[in-house]
Coordinates of C-alpha atoms in Angstrom, one line a residue:
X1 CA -74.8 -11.6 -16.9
X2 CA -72.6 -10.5 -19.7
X3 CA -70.5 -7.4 -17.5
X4 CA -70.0 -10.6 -15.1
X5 CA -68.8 -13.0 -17.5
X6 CA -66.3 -9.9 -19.1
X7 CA -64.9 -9.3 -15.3
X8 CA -64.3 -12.7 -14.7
X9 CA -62.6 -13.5 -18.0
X10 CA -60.6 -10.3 -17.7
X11 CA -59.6 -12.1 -13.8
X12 CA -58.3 -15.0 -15.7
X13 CA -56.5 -13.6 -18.5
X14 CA -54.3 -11.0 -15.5
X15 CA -54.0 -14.5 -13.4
X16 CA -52.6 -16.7 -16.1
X17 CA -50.3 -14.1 -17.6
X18 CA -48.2 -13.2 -15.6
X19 CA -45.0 -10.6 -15.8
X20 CA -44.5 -10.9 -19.2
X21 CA -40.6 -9.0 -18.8
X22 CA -39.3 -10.5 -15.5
X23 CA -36.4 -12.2 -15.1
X24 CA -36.1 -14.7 -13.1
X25 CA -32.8 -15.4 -10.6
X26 CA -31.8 -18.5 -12.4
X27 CA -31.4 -16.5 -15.5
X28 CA -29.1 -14.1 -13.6
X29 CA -25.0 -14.5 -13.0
X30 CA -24.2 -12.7 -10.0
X31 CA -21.1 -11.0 -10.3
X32 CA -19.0 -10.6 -7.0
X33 CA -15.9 -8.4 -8.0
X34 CA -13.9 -7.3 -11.3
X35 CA -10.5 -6.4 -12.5
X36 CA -9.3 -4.5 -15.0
X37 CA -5.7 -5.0 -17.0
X38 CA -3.6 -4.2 -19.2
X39 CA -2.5 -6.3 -22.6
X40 CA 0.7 -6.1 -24.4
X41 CA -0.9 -4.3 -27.1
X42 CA -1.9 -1.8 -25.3
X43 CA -6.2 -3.2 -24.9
X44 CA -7.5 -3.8 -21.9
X45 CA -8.4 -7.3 -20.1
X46 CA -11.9 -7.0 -17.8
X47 CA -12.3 -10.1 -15.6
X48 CA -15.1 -11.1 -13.1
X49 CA -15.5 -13.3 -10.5
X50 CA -18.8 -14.9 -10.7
X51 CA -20.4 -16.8 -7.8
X52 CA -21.4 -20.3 -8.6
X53 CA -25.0 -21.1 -6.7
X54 CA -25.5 -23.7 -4.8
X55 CA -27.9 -25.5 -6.9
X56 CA -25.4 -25.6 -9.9
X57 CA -22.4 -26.8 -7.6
X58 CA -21.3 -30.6 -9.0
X59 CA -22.1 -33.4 -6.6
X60 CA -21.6 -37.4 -7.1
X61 CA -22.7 -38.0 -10.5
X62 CA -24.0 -34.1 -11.3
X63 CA -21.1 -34.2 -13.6
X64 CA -20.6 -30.4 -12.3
X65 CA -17.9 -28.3 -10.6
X66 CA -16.3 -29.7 -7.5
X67 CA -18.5 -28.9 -4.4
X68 CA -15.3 -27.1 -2.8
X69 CA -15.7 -24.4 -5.8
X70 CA -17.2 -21.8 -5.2
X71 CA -16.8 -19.1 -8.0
X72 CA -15.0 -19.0 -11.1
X73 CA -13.7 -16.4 -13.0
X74 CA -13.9 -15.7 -17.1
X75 CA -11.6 -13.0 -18.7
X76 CA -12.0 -11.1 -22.2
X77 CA -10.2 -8.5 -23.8
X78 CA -11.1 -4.9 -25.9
X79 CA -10.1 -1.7 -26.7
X80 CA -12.9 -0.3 -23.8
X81 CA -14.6 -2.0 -21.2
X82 CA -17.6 -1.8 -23.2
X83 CA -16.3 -4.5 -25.9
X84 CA -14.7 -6.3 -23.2
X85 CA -17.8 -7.0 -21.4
X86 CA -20.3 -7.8 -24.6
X87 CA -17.5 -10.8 -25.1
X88 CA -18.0 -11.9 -21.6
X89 CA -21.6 -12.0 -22.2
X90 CA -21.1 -13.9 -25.0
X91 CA -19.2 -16.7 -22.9
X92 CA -22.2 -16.8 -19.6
X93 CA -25.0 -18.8 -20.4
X94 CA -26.9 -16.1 -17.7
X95 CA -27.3 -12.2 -17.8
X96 CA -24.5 -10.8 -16.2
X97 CA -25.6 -8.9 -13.3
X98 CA -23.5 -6.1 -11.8
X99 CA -26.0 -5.0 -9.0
X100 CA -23.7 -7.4 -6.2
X101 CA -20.2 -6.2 -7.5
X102 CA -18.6 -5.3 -4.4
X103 CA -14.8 -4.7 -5.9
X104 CA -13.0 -3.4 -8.4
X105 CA -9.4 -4.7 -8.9
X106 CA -6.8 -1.9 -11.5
X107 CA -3.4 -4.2 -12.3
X108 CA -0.4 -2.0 -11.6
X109 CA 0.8 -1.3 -15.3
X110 CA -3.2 -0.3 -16.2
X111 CA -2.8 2.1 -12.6
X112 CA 0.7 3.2 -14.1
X113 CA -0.6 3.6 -17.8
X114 CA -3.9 5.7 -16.4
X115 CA -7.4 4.6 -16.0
X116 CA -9.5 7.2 -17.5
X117 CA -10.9 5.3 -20.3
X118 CA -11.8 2.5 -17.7
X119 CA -13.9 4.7 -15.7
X120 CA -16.3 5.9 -18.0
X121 CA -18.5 3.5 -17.9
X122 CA -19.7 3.4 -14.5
X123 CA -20.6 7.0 -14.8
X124 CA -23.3 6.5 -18.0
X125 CA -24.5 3.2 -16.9
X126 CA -27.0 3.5 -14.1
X127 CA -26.4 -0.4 -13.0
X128 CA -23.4 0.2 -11.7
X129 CA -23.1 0.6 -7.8
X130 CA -21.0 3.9 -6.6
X131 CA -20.8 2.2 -3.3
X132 CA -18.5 -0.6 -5.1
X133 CA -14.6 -0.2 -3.7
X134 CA -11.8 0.7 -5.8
X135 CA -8.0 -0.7 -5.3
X136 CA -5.4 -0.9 -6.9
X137 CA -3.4 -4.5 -7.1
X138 CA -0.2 -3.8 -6.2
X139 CA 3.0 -5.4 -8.3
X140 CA 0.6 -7.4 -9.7
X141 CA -2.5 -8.3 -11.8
X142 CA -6.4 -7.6 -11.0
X143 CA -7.6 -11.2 -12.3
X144 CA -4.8 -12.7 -9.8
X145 CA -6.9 -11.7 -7.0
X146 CA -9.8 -12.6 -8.3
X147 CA -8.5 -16.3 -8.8
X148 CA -7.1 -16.0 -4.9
X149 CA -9.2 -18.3 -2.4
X150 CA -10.1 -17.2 0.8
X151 CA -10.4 -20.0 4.0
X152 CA -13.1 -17.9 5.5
X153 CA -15.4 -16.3 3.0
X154 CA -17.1 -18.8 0.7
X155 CA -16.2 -16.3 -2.3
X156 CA -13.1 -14.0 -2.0
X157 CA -14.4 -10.8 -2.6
X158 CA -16.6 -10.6 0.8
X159 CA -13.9 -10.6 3.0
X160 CA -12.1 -7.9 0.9
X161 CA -15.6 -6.0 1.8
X162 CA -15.6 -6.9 5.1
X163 CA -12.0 -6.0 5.4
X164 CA -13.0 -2.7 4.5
X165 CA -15.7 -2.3 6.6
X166 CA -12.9 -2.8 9.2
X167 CA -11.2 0.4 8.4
X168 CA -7.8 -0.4 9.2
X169 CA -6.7 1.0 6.0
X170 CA -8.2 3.4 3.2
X171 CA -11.1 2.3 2.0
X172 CA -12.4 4.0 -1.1
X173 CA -15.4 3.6 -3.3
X174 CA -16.2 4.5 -6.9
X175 CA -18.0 7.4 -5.0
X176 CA -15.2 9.1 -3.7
X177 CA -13.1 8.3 -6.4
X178 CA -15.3 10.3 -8.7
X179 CA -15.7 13.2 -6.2
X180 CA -12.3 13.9 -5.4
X181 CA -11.4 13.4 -9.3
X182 CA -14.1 16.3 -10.2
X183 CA -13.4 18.8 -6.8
X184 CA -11.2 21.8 -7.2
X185 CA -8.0 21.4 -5.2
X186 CA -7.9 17.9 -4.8
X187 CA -6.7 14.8 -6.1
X188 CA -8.1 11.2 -5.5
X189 CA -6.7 7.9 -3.7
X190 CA -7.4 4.6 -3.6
X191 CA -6.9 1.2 -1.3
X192 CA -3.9 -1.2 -1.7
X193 CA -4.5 -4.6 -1.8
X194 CA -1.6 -7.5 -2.6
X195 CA -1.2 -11.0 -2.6
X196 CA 0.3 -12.6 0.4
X197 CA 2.1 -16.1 0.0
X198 CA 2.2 -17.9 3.4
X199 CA 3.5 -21.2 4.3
X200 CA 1.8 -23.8 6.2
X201 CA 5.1 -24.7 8.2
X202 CA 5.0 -28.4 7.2
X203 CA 5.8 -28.1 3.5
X204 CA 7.3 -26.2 0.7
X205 CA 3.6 -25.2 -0.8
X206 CA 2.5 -22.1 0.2
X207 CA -1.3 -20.8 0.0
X208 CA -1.9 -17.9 -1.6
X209 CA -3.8 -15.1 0.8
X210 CA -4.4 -11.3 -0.1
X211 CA -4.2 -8.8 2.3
X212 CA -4.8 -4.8 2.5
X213 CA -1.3 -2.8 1.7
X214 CA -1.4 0.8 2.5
X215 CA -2.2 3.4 -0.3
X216 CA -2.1 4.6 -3.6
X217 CA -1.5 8.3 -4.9
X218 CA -2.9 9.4 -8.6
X219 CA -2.2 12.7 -10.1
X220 CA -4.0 12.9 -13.5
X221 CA -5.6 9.7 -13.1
X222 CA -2.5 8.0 -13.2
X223 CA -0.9 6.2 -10.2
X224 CA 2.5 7.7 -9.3
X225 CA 3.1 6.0 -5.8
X226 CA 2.2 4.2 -2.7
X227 CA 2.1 4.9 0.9
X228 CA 2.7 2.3 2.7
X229 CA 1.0 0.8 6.3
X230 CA 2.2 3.9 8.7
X231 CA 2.1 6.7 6.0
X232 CA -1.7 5.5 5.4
X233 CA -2.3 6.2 9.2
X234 CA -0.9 9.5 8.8
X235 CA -2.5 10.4 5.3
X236 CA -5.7 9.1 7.2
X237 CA -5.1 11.8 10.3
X238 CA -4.5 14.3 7.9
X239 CA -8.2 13.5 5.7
X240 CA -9.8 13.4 8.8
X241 CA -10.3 9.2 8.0
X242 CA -9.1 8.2 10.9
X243 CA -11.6 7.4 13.5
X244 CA -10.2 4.0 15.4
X245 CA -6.8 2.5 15.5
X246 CA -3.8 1.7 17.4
X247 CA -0.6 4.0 18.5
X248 CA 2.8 2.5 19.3
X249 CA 5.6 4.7 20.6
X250 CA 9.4 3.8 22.1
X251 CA 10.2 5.1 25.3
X252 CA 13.6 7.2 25.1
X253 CA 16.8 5.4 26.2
X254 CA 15.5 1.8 24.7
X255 CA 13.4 1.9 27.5
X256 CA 10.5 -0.6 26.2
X257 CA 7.6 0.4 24.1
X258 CA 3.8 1.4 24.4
X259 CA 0.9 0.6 23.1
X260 CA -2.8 2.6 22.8
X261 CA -5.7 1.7 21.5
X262 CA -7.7 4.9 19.6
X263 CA -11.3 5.1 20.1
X264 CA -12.1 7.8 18.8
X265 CA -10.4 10.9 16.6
X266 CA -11.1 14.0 14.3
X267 CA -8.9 17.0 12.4
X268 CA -9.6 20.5 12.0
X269 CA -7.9 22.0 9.4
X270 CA -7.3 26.4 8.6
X271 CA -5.8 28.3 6.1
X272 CA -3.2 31.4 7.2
X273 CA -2.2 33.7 4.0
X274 CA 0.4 36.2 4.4
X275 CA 0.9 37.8 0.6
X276 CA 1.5 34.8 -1.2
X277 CA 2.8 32.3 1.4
X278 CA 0.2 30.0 2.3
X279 CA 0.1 27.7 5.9
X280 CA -2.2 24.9 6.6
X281 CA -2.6 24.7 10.5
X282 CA -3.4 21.4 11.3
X283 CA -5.2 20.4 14.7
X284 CA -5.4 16.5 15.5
X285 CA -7.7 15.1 18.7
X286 CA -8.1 11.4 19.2
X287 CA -8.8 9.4 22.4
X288 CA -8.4 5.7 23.8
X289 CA -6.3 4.1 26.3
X290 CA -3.7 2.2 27.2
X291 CA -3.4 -1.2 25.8
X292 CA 0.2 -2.5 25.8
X293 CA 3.2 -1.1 28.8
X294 CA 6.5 -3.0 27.4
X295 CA 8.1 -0.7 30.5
X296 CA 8.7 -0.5 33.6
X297 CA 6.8 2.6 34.4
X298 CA 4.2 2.6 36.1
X299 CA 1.3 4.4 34.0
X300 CA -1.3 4.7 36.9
X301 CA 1.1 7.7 38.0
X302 CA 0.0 10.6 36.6
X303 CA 3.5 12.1 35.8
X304 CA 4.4 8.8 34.0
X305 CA 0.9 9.1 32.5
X306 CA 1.6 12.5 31.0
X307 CA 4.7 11.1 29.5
X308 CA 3.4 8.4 27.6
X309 CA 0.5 10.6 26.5
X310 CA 3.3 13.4 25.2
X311 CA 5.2 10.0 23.3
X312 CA 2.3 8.9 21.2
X313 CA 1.3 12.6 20.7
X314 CA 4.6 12.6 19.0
X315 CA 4.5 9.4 17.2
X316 CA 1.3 10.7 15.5
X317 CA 2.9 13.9 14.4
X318 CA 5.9 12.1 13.2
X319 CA 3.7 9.6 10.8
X320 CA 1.7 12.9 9.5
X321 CA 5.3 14.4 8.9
X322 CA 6.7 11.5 7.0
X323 CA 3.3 11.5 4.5
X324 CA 3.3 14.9 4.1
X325 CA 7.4 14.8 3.0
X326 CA 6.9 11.9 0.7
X327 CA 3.7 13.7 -0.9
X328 CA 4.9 17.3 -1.0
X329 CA 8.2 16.7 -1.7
X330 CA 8.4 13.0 -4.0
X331 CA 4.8 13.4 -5.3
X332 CA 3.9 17.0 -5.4
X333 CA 1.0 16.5 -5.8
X334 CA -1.8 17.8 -3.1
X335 CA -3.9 14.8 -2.2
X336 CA -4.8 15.7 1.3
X337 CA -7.1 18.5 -0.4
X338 CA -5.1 21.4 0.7
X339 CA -6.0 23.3 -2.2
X340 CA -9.9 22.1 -1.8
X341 CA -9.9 24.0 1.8
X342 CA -8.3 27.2 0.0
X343 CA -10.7 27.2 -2.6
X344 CA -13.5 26.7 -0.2
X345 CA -12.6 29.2 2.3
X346 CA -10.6 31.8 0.2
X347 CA -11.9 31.3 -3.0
X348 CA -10.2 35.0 -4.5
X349 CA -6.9 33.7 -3.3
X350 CA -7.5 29.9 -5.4
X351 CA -8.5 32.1 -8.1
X352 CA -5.1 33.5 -8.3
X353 CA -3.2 30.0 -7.4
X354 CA -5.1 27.3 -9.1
X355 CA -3.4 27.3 -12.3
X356 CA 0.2 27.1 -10.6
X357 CA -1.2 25.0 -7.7
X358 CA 1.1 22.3 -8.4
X359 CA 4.1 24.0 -8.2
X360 CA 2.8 25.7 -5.3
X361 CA 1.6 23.1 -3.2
X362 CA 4.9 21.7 -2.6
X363 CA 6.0 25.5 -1.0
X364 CA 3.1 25.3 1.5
X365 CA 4.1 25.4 5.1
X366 CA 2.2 23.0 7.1
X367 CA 1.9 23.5 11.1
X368 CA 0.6 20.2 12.9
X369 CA -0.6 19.8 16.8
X370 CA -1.8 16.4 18.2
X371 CA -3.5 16.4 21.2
X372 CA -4.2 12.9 22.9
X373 CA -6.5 11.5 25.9
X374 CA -5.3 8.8 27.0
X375 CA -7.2 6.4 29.8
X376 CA -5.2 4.0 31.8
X377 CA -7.9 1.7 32.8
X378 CA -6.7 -1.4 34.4
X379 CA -2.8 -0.6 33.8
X380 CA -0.8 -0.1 35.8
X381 CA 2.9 -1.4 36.1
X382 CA 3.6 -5.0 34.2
X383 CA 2.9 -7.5 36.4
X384 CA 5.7 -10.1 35.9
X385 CA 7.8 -7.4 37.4
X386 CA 9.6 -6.9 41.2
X387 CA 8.9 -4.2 42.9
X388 CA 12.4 -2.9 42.8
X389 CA 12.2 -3.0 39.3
X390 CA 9.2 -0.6 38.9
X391 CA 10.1 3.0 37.6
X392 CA 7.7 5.3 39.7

């Protein structure tokens, strides 16, 4: 009887005790998005935006927060985000818990000043996500964004993911952030966000939206310039980013304007070296169709159709033209990953140019050709028009 009475006392003793190291999800404060700053004397702010759960939200008599408040956001300052963050424990009555952070916010003076000491701590600390997206706040403050409401998202930084997700402009995580700041021939990038006052029409109070702003350009990690809506669409063509979209183009003669709706696109990208020239020939391919005819052609013809196929082939070369002036020729400095494709496929040539790349890269002769498809679908000439009217 005895080895039965020592199994079934050992059965009690695993039933009653338990995990002895969980933690449980009340003890945890989930943290939904962060922003880092810069102080007048030179330390740095961290701030997080912390989701309130809905058991904790006040109610008649709770004596809690409002039940319209969904987050709130604490701030502390250090010389590294280390210090920062150990005084923002000290103020949460929970373990701060990183594992939901789904955005980073840099203020524009801590973009401007550099952010190397910032990073650092995402790389030796395996809690943090990689997958977490990177922006840069732009003529403004991190923390303001994370104080912004949102009408459709119960806390902010959701529809900044899901705004992302979208990819209507460039989204970049910590991932790539790190990748491109560690590759030969490359620098790195980040998103744009800014705030965005609106009015509601009937008074002089305006609500406070954010909305995604184009682009930002680092060389040394340190942010040197923005590119804004259209130069991100051709810095995106030129990465090979751009996979959906929309193309508008002006027919000649103030002749209306088009519209097309992308579907679908890709780059290829080769190096020609002559001596010590260097050309990038750049090959774009996208298709979609036809989604706005401010004209009086009539697309359904295929001479028309080859026209307006030859305009937004044009407008797409002309957006890749304008990023690559304003990189090459303001920035100088090779974020498209020029020098990534040299070293890749003629490494004995980046040998000899890497340590003079950056006076180099603004000397390199770039050769672009779009190629479009473009499906007319439904459209034909605009309806509301006569007959007379139509240009065949």
């Amino acid at each position: 009887m005895k080895p039965v009475l020592h199994i079934g006392l050992l059965l009690i003793i695993v039933i009653i005790s338990g995990c002895w190291d969980r933690t449980e999800i009340n003890d945890l404060a989930f943290i939904s998005g962060a922003a880092f700053d810069l102080t007048e004397n030179g330390n740095y702010m961290l701030s997080l935006q912390i989701a309130i759960p809905s058991s904790g939200q006040g109610g008649p008599g709770s004596g809690g927060s409002s039940q319209n408040e969904k987050f709130f956001v604490i701030s502390a300052t250090g010389k590294n985000a280390n210090e920062a963050f150990q005084k923002l424990q000290k103020k949460s009555s929970r373990r701060l818990f990183t594992a939901h952070r789904g955005v980073i916010f840099i203020g524009e003076s801590l973009a401007k000043y550099g952010i190397k000491d910032i990073l650092d701590v995402y790389i030796h600390d395996p809690r943090q996500r990689l997958k977490t997206y990177i922006m840069v706040v732009k003529g403004g403050e991190g923390r303001e964004i994370l104080r912004t409401k949102y009408p459709f998202e119960q806390v902010p930084i959701e529809a900044i993911k899901e705004m992302e997700n979208l990819q209507s402009e460039l989204a970049v995580t910590l991932r790539d952030f790190f990748i491109a700041a560690s590759s030969e021939g490359i620098s790195p990038v980040m998103g744009v966000i800014e705030s965005d006052g609106i009015s509601d029409g009937l008074t002089a109070n305006k609500n406070q939206l954010f909305k995604l702003a184009g682009s930002a350009i680092f060389k040394d990690l340190k942010l040197v310039g923005y590119l804004n809506e259209k130069e991100t669409n051709g810095f995106n063509w030129l990465t090979d980013r751009m996979k959906q979209g929309r193309i508008n183009a002006d027919l000649p003669e103030g002749d209306g304007n088009i519209g097309m709706l992308l579907n679908d696109a890709n780059r290829r990208i080769s190096t020609e070296i002559n001596g010590s020239q260097i050309k990038m020939v750049i090959q774009l391919y996208g298709e979609g169709s036809l989604s706005e005819n401010n004209s009086p052609l009539d697309i359904s013809l295929p001479k028309n159709l080859e026209l307006v196929q030859h305009l937004f082939e044009d407008s797409v070369e002309q957006q890749v033209r304008d990023v690559l002036s304003k990189v090459q020729k303001r920035f100088k400095v090779d974020s498209m990953g020029f020098g990534r494709e040299i070293y890749r496929n003629h490494p004995k040539v980046w040998k000899v140019v890497k340590d003079h790349w950056e006076e180099k890269f603004p000397e390199v002769d770039v050769s672009v050709d779009v190629k479009l498809m473009v499906g007319t679908g439904m459209a034909g000439p605009p309806l509301q028009l006569k007959v007379q009217e139509i240009k065949q």
